Short mmCIF file of C-alpha atoms in Angstrom, two decimals:
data_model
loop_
_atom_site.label_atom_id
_atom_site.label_comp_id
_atom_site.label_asym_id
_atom_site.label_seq_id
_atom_site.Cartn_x
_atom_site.Cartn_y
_atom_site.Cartn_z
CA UNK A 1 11.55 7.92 -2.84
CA UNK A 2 9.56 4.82 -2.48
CA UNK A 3 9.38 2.63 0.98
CA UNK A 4 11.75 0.35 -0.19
CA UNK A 5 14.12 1.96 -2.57
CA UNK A 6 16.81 1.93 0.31
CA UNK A 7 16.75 -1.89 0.33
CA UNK A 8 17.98 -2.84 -3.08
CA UNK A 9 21.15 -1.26 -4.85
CA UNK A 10 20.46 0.17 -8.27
CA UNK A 11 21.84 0.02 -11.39
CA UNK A 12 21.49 2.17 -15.01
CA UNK A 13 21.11 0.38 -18.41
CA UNK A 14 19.95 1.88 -21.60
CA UNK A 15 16.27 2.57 -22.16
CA UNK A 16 14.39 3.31 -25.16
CA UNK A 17 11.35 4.29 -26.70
CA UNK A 18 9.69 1.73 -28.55
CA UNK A 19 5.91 2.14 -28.66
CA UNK A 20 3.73 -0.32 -26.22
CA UNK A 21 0.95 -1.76 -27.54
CA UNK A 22 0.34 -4.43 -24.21
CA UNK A 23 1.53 -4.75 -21.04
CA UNK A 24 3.94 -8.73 -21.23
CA UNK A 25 2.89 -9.99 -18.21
CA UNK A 26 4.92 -13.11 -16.28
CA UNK A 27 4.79 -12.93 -12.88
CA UNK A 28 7.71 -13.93 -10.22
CA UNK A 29 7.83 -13.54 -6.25
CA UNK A 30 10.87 -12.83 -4.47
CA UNK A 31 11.40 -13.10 -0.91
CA UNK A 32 13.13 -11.52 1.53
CA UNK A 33 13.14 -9.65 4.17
CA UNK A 34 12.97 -6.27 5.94
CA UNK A 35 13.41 -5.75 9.61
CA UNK A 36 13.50 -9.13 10.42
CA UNK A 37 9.67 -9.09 9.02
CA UNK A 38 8.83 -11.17 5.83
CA UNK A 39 8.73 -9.61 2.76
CA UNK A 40 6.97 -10.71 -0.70
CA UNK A 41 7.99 -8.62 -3.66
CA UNK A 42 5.62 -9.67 -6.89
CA UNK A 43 7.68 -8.45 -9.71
CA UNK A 44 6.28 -8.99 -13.55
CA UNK A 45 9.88 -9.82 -14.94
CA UNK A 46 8.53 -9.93 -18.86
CA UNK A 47 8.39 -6.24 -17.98
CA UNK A 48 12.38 -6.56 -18.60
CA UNK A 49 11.59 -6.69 -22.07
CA UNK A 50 9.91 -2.79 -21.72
CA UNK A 51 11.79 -1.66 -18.63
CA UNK A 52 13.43 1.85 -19.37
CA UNK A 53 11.11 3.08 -22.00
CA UNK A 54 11.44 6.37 -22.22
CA UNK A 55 7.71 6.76 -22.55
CA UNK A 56 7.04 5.95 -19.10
CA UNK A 57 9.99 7.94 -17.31
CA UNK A 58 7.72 8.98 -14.35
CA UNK A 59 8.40 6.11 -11.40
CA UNK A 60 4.95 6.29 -8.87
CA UNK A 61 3.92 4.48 -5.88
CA UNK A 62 0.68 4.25 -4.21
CA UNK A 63 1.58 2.80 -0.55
CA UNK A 64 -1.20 2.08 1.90
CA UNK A 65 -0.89 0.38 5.56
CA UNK A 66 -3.29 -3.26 5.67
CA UNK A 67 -6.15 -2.77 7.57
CA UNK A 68 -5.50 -6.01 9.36
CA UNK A 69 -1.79 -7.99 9.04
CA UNK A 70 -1.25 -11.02 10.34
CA UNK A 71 1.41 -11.20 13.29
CA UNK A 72 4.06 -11.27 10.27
CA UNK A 73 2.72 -8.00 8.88
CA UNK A 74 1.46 -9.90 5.83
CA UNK A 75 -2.15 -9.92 4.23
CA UNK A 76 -5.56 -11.72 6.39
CA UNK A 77 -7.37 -12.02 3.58
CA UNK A 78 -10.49 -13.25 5.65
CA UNK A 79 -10.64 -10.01 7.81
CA UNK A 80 -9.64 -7.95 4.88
CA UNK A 81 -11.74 -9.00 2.31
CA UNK A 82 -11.70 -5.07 -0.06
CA UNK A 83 -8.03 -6.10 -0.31
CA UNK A 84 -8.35 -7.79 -3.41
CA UNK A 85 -10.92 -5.49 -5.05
CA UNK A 86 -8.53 -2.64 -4.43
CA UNK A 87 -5.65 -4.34 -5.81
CA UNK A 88 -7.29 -5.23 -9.14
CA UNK A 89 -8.75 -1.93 -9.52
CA UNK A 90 -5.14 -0.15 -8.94
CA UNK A 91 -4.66 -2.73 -12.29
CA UNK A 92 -7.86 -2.12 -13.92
CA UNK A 93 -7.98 1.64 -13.79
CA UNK A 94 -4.45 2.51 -14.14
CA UNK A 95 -3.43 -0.07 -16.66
CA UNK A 96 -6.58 0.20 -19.08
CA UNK A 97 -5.52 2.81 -21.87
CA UNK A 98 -1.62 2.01 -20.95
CA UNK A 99 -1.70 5.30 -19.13
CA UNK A 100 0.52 3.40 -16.92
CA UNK A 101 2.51 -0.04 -16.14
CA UNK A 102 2.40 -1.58 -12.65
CA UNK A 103 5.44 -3.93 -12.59
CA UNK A 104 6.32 -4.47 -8.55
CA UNK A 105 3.73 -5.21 -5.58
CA UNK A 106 5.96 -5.21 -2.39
CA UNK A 107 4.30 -5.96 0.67
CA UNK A 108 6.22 -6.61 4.45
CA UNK A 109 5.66 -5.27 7.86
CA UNK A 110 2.01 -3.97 7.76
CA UNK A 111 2.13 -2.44 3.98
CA UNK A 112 1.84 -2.69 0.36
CA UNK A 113 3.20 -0.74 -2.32
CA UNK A 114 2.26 -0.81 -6.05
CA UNK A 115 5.75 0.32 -8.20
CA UNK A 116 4.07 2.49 -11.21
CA UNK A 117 5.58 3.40 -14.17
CA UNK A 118 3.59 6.39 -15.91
CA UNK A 119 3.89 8.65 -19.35
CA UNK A 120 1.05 10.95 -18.14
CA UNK A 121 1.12 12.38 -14.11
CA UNK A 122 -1.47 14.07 -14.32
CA UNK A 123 -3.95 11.40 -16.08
CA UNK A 124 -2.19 8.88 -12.88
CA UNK A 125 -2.91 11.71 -10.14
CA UNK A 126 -7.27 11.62 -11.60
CA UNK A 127 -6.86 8.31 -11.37
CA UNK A 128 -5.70 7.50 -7.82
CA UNK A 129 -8.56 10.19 -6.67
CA UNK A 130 -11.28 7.88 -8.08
CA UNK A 131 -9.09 5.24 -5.81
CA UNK A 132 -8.90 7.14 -3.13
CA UNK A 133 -12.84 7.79 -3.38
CA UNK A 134 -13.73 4.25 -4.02
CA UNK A 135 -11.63 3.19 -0.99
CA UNK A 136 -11.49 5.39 1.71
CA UNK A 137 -10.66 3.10 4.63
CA UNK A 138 -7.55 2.72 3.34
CA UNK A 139 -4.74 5.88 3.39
CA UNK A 140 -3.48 5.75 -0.38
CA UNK A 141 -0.47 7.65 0.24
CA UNK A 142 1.57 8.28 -3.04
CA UNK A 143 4.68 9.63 -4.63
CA UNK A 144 6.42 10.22 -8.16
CA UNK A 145 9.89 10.70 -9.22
CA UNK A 146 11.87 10.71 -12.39
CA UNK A 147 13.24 6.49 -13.04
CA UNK A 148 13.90 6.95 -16.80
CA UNK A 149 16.30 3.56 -16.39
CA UNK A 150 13.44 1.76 -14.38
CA UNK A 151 15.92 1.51 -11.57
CA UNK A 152 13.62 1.08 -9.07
CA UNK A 153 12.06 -1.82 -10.92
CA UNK A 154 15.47 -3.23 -11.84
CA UNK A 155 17.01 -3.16 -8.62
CA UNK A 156 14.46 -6.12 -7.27
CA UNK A 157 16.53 -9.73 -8.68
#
C-alpha cells in the first residue's frame, strides 16, 4: 500500500486493454493536505483516457524522504539541487520503452512519491536499481501491488 492510499476513497470502473503507443500527457495539481502539512499531488489527468488498462495492472511506488524540506515539508530546490535530475530520470528511464506509466507525484510532509503503473515487474525492479545506483543519497524505498482499475490513480479528484 502506497503512503497515501489511506487518504483518498477509491472507486472501480471498467478497464481495458487497448494497446499504448504514447503516454497523453496533461498535467493538473491538486492540493490538499495531510497532517495539517501541505500537500501537492501532480496528477497527469489525460492519463484518464488509459487509466485501467489491463496491460499495466501492476500499481508501484518509489517513495523517498527530501534531503532538505522547507519548514512545510515541501521541496528547497536551492539546497537540493539532484532533486530534479532524479525526478526526470524516474521519467526518462521508466517511461522510455512504455515499460511503465508514471501518472501521480505526491509530495507533503518531508516526501515524494512517484504512483507507477507497470506491465513488466521485473523490467521496473532493474530499473529502480540503476536509480538507486545513480542516486544513493536518497533511500528509494518501493512497493507494488495489483490496481487493475487504476484505483489508486483514480481516487486523487
Amino acid at each position: 500500500m502506497g503512503i497515501f492510499d489511506s487518504l483518498f476513497k477509491k472507486k472501480n470502473e471498467s478497464n481495458s486493454s487497448e494497446l499504448i503507443t504514447k503516454i497523453p500527457e496533461s498535467w493538473s495539481v491538486i492540493t490538499g493536505d495531510n497532517n495539517g502539512n501541505p500537500m501537492f499531488v501532480r496528477k497527469n489527468v489525460a492519463c484518464d483516457r488509459i487509466a485501467g488498462n489491463k496491460n499495466y495492472s501492476t500499481s508501484c511506488g518509489i517513495a523517498f524522504k527530501l534531503l532538505s524540506p522547507n519548514a512545510d515539508g515541501l521541496p528547497d530546490i536551492e539546497n537540493e539541487p539532484e532533486l530534479d535530475s532524479l525526478e526526470d530520470d524516474i521519467f526518462d528511464i521508466l517511461e522510455s520503452d512504455l515499460n511503465s506509466i508514471v501518472p501521480l507525484v505526491i509530495t507533503t510532509s518531508g516526501f515524494r512519491e512517484f504512483v507507477i503503473y507497470t506491465k513488466d515487474l521485473a523490467e521496473f525492479n532493474m530499473r529502480l536499481e540503476k536509480l538507486k545506483k545513480k542516486y544513493p543519497k536518497y533511500e528509494l524505498t518501493t512497493y507494488n501491488k495489483t490496481d487493475q482499475n487504476w484505483n489508486t490513480y483514480k481516487s486523487f479528484k
